[in-house]
mmCIF file of C-alpha atoms and ligand atoms in Angstrom:
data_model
loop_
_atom_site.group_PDB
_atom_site.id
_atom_site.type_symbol
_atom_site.label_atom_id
_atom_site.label_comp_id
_atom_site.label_asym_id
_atom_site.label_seq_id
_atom_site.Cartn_x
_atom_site.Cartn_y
_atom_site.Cartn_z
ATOM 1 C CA UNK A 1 58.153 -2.122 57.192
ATOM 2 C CA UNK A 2 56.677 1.192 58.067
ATOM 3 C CA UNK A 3 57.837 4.398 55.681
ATOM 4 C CA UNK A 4 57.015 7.720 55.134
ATOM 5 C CA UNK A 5 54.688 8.426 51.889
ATOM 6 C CA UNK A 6 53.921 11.611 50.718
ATOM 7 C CA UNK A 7 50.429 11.566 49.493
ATOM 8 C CA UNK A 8 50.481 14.837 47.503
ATOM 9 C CA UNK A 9 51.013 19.205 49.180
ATOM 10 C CA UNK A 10 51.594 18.833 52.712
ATOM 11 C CA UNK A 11 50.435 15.209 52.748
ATOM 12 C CA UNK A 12 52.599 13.030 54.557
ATOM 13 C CA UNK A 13 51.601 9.876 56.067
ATOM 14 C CA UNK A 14 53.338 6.944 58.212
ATOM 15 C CA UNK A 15 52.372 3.469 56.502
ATOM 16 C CA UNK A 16 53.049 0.166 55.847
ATOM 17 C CA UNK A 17 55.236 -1.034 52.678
ATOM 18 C CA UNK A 18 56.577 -4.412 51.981
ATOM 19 C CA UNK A 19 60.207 -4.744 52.957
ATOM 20 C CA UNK A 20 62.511 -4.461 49.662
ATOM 21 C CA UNK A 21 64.018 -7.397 48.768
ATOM 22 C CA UNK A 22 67.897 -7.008 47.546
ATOM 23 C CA UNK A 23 68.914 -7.828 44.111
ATOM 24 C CA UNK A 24 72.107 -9.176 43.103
ATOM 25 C CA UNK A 25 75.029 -6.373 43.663
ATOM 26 C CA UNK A 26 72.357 -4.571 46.452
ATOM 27 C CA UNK A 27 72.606 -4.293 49.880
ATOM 28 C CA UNK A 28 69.642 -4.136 52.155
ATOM 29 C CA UNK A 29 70.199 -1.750 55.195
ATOM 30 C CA UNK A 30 67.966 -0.686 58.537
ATOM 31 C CA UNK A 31 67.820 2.745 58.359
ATOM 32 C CA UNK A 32 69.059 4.487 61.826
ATOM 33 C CA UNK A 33 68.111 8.153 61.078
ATOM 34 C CA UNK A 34 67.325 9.951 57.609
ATOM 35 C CA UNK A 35 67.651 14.119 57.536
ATOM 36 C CA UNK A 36 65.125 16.638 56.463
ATOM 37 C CA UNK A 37 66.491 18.450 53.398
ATOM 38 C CA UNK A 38 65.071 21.711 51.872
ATOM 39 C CA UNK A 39 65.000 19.909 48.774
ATOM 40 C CA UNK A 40 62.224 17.441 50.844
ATOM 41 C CA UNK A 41 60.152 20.088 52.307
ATOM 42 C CA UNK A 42 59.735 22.119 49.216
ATOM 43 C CA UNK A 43 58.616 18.690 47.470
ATOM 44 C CA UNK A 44 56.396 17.754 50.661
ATOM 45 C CA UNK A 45 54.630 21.638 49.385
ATOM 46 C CA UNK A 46 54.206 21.221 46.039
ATOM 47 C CA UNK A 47 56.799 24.097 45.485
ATOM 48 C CA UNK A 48 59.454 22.490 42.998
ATOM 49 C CA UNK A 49 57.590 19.788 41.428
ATOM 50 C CA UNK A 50 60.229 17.650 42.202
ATOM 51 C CA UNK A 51 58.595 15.081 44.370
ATOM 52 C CA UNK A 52 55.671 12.082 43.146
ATOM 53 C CA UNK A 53 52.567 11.873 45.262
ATOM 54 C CA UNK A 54 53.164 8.246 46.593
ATOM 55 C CA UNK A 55 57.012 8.071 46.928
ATOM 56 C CA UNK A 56 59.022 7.999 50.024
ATOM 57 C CA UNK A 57 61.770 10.480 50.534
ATOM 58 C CA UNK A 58 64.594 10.703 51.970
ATOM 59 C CA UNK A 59 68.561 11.085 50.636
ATOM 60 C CA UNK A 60 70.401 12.068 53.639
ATOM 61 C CA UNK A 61 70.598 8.819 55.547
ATOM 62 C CA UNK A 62 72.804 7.026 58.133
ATOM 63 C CA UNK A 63 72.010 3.139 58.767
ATOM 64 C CA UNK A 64 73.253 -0.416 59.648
ATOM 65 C CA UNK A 65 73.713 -3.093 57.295
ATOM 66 C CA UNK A 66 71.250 -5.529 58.071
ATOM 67 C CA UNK A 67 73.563 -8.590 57.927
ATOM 68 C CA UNK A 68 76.897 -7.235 59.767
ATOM 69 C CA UNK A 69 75.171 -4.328 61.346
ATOM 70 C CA UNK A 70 78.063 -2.268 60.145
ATOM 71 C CA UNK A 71 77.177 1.998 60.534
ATOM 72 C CA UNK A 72 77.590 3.361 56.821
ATOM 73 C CA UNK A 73 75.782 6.389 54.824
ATOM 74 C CA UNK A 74 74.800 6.292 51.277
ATOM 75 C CA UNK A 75 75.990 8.351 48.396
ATOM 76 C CA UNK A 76 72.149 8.841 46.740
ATOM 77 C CA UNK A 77 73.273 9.426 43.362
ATOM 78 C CA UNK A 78 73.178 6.343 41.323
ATOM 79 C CA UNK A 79 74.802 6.780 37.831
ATOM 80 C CA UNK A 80 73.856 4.607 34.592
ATOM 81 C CA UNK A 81 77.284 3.103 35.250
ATOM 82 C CA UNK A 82 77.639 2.844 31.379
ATOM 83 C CA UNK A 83 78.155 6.713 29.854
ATOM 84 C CA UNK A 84 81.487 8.771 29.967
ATOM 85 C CA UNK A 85 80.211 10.980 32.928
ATOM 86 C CA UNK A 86 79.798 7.307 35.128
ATOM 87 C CA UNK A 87 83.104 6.424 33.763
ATOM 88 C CA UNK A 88 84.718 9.917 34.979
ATOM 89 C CA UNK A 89 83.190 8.758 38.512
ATOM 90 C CA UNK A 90 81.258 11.915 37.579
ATOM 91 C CA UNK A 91 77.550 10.077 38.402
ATOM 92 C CA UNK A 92 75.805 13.985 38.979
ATOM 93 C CA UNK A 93 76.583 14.248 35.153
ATOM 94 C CA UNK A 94 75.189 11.448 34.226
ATOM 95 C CA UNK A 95 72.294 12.031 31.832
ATOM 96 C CA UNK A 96 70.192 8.718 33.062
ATOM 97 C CA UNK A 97 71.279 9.418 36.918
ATOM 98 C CA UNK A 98 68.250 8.767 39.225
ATOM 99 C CA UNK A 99 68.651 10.011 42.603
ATOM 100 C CA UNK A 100 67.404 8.191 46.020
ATOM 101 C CA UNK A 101 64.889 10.096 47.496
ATOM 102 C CA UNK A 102 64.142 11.715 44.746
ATOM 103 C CA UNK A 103 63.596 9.274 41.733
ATOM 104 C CA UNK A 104 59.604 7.615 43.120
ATOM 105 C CA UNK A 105 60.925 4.036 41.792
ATOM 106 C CA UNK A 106 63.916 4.189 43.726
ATOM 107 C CA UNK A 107 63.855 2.495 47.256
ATOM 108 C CA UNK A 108 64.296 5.142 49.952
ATOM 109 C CA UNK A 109 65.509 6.423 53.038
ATOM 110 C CA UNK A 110 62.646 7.901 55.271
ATOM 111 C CA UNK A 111 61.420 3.901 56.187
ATOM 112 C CA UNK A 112 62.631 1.124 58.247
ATOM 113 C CA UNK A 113 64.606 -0.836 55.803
ATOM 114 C CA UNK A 114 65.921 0.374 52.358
ATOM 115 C CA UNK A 115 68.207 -1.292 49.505
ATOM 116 C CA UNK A 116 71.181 0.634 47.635
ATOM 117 C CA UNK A 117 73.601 -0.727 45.188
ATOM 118 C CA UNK A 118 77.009 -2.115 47.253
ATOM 119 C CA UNK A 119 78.928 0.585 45.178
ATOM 120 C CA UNK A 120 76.955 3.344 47.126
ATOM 121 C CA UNK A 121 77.291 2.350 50.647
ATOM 122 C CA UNK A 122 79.995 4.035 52.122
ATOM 123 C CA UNK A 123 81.311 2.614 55.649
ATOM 124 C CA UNK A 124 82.138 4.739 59.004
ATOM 125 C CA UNK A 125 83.597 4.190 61.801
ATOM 126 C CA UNK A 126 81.570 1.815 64.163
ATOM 127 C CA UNK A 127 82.017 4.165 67.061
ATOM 128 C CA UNK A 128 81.077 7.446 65.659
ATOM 129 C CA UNK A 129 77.954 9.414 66.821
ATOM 130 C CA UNK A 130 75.496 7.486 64.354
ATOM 131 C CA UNK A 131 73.816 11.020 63.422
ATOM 132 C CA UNK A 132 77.201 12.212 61.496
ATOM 133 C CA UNK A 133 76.382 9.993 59.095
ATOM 134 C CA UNK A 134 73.568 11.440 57.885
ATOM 135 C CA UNK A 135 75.373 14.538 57.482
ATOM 136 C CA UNK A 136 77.459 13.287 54.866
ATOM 137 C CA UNK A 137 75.416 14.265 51.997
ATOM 138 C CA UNK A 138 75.288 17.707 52.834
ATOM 139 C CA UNK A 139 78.548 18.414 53.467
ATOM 140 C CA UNK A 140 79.146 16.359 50.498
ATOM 141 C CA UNK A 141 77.061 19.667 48.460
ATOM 142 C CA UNK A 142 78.550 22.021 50.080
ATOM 143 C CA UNK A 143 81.896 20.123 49.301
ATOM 144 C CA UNK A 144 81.599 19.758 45.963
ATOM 145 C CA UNK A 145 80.309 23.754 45.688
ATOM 146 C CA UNK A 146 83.680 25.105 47.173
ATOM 147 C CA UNK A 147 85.307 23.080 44.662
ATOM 148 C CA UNK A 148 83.024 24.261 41.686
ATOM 149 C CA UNK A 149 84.051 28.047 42.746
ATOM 150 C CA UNK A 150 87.821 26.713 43.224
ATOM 151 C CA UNK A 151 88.046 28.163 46.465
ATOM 152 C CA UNK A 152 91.394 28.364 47.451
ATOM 153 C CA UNK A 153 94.049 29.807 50.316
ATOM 154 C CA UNK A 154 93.508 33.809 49.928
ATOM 155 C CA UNK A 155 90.063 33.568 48.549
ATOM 156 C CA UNK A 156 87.738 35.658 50.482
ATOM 157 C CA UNK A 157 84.294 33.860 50.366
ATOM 158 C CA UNK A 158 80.598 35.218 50.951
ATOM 159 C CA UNK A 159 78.443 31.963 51.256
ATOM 160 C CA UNK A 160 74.660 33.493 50.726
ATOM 161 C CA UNK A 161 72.036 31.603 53.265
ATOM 162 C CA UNK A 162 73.025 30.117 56.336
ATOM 163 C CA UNK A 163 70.666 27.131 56.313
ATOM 164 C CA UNK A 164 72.654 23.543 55.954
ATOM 165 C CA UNK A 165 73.619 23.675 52.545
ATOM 166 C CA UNK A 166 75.149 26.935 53.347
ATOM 167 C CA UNK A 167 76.729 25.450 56.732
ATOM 168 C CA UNK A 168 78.081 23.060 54.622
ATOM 169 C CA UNK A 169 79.386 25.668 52.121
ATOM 170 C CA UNK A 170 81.213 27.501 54.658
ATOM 171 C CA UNK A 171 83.061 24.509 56.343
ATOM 172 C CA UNK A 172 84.258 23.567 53.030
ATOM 173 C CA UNK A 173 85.600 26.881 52.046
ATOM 174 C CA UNK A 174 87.718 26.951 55.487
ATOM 175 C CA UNK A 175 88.627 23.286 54.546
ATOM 176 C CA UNK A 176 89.847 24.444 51.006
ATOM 177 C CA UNK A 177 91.647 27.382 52.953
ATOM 178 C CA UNK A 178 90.254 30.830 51.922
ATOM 179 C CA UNK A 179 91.128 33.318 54.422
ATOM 180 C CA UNK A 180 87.814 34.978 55.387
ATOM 181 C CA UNK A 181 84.278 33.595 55.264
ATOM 182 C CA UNK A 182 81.074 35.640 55.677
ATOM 183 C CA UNK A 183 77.302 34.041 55.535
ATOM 184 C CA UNK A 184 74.639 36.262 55.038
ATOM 185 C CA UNK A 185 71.312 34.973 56.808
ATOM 186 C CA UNK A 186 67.841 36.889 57.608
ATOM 187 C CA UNK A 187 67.501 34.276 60.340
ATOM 188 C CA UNK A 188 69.221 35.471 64.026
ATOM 189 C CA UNK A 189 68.974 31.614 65.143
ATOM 190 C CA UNK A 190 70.662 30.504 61.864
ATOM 191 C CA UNK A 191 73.286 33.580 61.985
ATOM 192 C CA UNK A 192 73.984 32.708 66.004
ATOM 193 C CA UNK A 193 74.646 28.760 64.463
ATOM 194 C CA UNK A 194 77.217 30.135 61.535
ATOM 195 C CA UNK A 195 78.908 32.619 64.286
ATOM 196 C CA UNK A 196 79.046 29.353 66.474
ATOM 197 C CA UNK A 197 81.016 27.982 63.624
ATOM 198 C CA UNK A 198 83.098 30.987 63.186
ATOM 199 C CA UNK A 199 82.132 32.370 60.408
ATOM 200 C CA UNK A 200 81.096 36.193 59.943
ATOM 201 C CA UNK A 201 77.453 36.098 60.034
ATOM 202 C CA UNK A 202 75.899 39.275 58.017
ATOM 203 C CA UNK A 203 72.265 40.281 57.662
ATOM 204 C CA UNK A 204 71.986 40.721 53.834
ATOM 205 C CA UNK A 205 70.562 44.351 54.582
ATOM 206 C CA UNK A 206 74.313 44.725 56.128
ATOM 207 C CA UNK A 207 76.165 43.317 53.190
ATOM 208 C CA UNK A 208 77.202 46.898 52.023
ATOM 209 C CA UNK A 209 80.254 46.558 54.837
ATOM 210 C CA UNK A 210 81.574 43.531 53.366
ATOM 211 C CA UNK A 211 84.811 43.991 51.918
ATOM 212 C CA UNK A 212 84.070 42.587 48.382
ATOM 213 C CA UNK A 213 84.576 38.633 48.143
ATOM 214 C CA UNK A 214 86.539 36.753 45.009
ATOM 215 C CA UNK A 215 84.117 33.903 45.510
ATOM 216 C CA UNK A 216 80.457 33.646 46.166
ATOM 217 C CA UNK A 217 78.381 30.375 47.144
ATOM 218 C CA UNK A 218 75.004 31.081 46.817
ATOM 219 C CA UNK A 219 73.261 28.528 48.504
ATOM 220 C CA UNK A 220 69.600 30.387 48.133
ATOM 221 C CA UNK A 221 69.430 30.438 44.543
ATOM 222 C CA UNK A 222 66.739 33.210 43.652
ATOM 223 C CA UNK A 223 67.241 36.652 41.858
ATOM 224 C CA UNK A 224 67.639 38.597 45.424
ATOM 225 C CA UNK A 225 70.484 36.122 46.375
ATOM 226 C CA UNK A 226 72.108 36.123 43.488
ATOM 227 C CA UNK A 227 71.922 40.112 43.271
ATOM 228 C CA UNK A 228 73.684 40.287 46.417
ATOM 229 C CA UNK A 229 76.574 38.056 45.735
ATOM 230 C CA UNK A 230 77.005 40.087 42.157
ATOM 231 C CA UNK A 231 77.268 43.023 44.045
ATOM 232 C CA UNK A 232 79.138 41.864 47.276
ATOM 233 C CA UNK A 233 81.867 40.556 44.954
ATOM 234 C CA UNK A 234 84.669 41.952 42.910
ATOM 235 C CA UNK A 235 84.968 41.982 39.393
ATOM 236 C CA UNK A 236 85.893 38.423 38.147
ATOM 237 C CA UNK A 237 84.964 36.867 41.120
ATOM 238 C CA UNK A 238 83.390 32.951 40.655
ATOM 239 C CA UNK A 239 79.630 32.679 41.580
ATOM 240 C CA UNK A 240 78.641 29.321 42.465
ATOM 241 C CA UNK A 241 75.051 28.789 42.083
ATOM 242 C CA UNK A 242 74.264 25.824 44.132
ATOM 243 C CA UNK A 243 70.700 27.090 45.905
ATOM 244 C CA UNK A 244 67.566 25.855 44.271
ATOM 245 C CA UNK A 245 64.752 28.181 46.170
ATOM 246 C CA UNK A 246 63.619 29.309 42.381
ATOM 247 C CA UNK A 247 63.248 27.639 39.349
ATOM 248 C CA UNK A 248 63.985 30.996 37.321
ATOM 249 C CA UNK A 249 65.827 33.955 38.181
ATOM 250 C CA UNK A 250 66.567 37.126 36.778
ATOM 251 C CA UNK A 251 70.227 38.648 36.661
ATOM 252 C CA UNK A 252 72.295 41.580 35.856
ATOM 253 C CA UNK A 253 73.802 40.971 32.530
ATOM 254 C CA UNK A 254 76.622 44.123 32.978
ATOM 255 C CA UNK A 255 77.913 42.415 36.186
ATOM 256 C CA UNK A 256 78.548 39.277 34.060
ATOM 257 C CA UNK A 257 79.671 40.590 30.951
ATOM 258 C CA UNK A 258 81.266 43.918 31.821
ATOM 259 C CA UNK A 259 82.911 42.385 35.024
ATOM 260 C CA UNK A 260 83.651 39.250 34.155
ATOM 261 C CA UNK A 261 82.346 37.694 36.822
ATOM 262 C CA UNK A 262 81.558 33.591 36.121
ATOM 263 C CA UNK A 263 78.459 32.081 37.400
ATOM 264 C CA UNK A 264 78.817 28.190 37.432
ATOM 265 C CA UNK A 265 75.838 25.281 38.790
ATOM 266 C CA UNK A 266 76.861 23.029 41.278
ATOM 267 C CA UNK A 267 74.905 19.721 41.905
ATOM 268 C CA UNK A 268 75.215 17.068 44.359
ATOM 269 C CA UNK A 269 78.935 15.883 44.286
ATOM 270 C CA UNK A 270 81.438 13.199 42.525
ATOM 271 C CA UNK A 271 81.577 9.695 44.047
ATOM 272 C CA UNK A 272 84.961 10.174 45.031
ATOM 273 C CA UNK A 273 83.769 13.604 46.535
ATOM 274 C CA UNK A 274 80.942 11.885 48.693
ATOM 275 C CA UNK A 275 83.624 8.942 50.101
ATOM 276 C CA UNK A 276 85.740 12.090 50.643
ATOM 277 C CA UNK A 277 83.195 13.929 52.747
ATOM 278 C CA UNK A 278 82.851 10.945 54.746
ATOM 279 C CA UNK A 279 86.394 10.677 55.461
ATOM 280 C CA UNK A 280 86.503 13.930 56.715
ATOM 281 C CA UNK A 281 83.268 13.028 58.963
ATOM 282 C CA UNK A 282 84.714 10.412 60.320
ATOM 283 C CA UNK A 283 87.931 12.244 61.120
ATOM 284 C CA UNK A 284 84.925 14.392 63.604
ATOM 285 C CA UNK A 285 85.897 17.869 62.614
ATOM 286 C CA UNK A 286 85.302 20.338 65.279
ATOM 287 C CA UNK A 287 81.516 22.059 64.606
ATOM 288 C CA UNK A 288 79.941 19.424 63.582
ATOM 289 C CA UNK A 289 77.916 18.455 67.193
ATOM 290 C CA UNK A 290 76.228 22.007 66.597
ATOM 291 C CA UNK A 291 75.210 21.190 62.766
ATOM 292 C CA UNK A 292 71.869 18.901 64.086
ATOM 293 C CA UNK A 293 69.148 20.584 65.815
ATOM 294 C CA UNK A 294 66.220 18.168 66.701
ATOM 295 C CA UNK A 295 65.721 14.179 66.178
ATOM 296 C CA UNK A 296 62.122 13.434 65.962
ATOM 297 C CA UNK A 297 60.564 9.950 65.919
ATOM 298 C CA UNK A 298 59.243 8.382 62.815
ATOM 299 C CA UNK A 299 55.685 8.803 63.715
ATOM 300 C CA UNK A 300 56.188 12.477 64.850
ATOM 301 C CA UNK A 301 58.488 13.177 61.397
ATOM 302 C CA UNK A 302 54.931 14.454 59.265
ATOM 303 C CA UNK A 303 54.025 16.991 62.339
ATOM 304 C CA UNK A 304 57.975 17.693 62.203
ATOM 305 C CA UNK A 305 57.750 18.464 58.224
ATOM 306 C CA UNK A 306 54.021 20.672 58.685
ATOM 307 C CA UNK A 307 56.071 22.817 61.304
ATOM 308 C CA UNK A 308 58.989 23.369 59.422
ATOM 309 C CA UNK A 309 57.501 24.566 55.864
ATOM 310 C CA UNK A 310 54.663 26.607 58.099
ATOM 311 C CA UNK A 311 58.215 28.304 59.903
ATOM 312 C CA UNK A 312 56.977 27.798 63.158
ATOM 313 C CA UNK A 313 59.977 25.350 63.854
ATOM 314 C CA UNK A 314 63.099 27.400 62.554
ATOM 315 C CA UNK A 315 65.266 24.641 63.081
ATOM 316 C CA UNK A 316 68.679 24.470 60.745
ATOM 317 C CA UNK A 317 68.582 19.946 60.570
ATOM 318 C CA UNK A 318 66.178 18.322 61.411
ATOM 319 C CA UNK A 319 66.432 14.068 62.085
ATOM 320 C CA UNK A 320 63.882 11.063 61.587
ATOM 321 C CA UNK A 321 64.790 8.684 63.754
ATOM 322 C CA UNK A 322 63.533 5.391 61.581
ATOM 323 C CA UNK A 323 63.728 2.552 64.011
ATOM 324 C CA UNK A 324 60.754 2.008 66.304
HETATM 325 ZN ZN1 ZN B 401 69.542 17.160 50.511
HETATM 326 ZN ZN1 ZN B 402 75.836 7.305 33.252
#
């Protein structure tokens, strides 16, 4: 089969692998179209360490089983299945999780074929437009952050970074029923996408107008996004830190303490949370048809990545289309 393998910074190469082979309780599946994640393109530079030069990438997948041809996504957290956090259905606690896409052993979703355990192949509908499903595992974050901050009817919610993990943010606080949503974005082609949405799209330099939000989803994660949702919030608001731009930050202990404010991490989602995200998919919620921007081929995806971490493609989700 042919895959993506990422050499090493800003090395990305379209080769030839042997197809994986399915063990017992695996499923193999041909892979119709993988997503471009930040989490990818900051691996694909070096920046967060969290990518192995020869892996393939690749977590946010749609595909057809390769016996039934059957559309389904897959939930790319796979749990030791034998800890209390697995037992909870709770797999992103999991102390021995490994992660497709992530995890270089792992068998992966920017190739032709890939395996996953049966237990993390969720079906769709047959009929629904095949590049939903790889949409699932982003809404799935952003899902699973709304829930972290408890966002609920009445909350007003200031989701920081309008990228798709912010996108995602935003639909789930509507879907957990706050009352008013704002995304502050530096990008005007990202801020005309949220407004698209209908959501309040705010340059952070105008975040001073905001009236102050009882829950923040900061889906940047650095000290400057952070310091805006402390200081667009009110006292004892939730701040859900589910951004990874910056592997340290630095905060304002006062607007913690003094304010009881409550910062809480958000990772990745609950099992039941993913097959609930894909439900919702499936159910085609209105906004979703704007949520990808480009599908690329497979060998035009390492030309696709160079653009986007150079910024001369600001494109919100970007596509590999893995079948030749
Ligand atoms: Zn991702
Ligand atoms: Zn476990």
């Amino acid at each position: 089969m042919r895959a993506l393998v990422f050499r090493g910074p800003s090395d990305l190469v379209v080769a030839d692998r042997p197809d994986p082979v399915p063990d017992a309780g695996e499923v193999l599946l041909r892979i119709v179209a993988t997503g471009i994640c930040g989490s990818d393109l900051h691996g694909y530079t070096g920046e967060n360490g969290r990518r192995h030069p020869g892996q393939v990438m690749g977590h946010e997948t749609v595909a057809r089983t390769a016996d039934t041809g059957r559309l389904v996504t897959v939930n790319p957290v796979m749990g030791c299945g034998d800890c209390p956090a697995c037992a909870a259905g709770t797999e992103q606690l999991c102390a021995r999780r490994r992660v497709i896409g992530v995890d270089p052993s792992v068998s992966s979703a920017f190739a032709e074929l890939m395996v996953a355990p049966a237990a993390n192949v969720v079906p769709l509908p047959d009929d629904l437009p095949e590049e939903y499903g790889a949409l699932v595992e982003p809404l799935a974050v952003g899902h699973h952050a709304a829930l972290r901050g408890q966002v609920g009817a009445g909350d007003r919610v200031l989701v920081v970074g309008g990228g798709p993990i912010g996108q995602a943010a935003a639909l789930a606080a509507r879907r957990a029923g706050a009352t008013a949503i704002a995304v502050s974005e530096p990008s005007a082609s990202r801020r005309a996408l949220v407004d698209r949405l209908g959501f309040a799209a705010v340059e952070p330099g105008a975040l001073a107008d905001l009236d102050p939000v009882t829950v923040v989803l900061d889906a940047v994660g650095s000290t400057a996004s952070l310091r805006d949702g402390l200081a667009a919030s009110t006292l004892g608001a939730r701040i859900v830190l589910v951004g990874m731009n910056a592997p340290q930050v630095s905060l304002s202990a006062y607007e913690i303490s003094t304010q009881e404010r409550s910062i809480v991490g958000s990772f990745c989602y609950t099992s039941r949370e993913f097959a609930d995200t894909a439900a919702w998919v499936a159910s085609r919620p209105p906004g979703l048809e704007s949520l990808v921007d480009d599908q690329v081929p497979f060998d035009e995806a390492p030309r696709a990545f160079a653009r986007l971490a150079s910024g001369e493609l600001d494109a919100s989700k970007v596509l590999v289309r893995c079948q030749p």
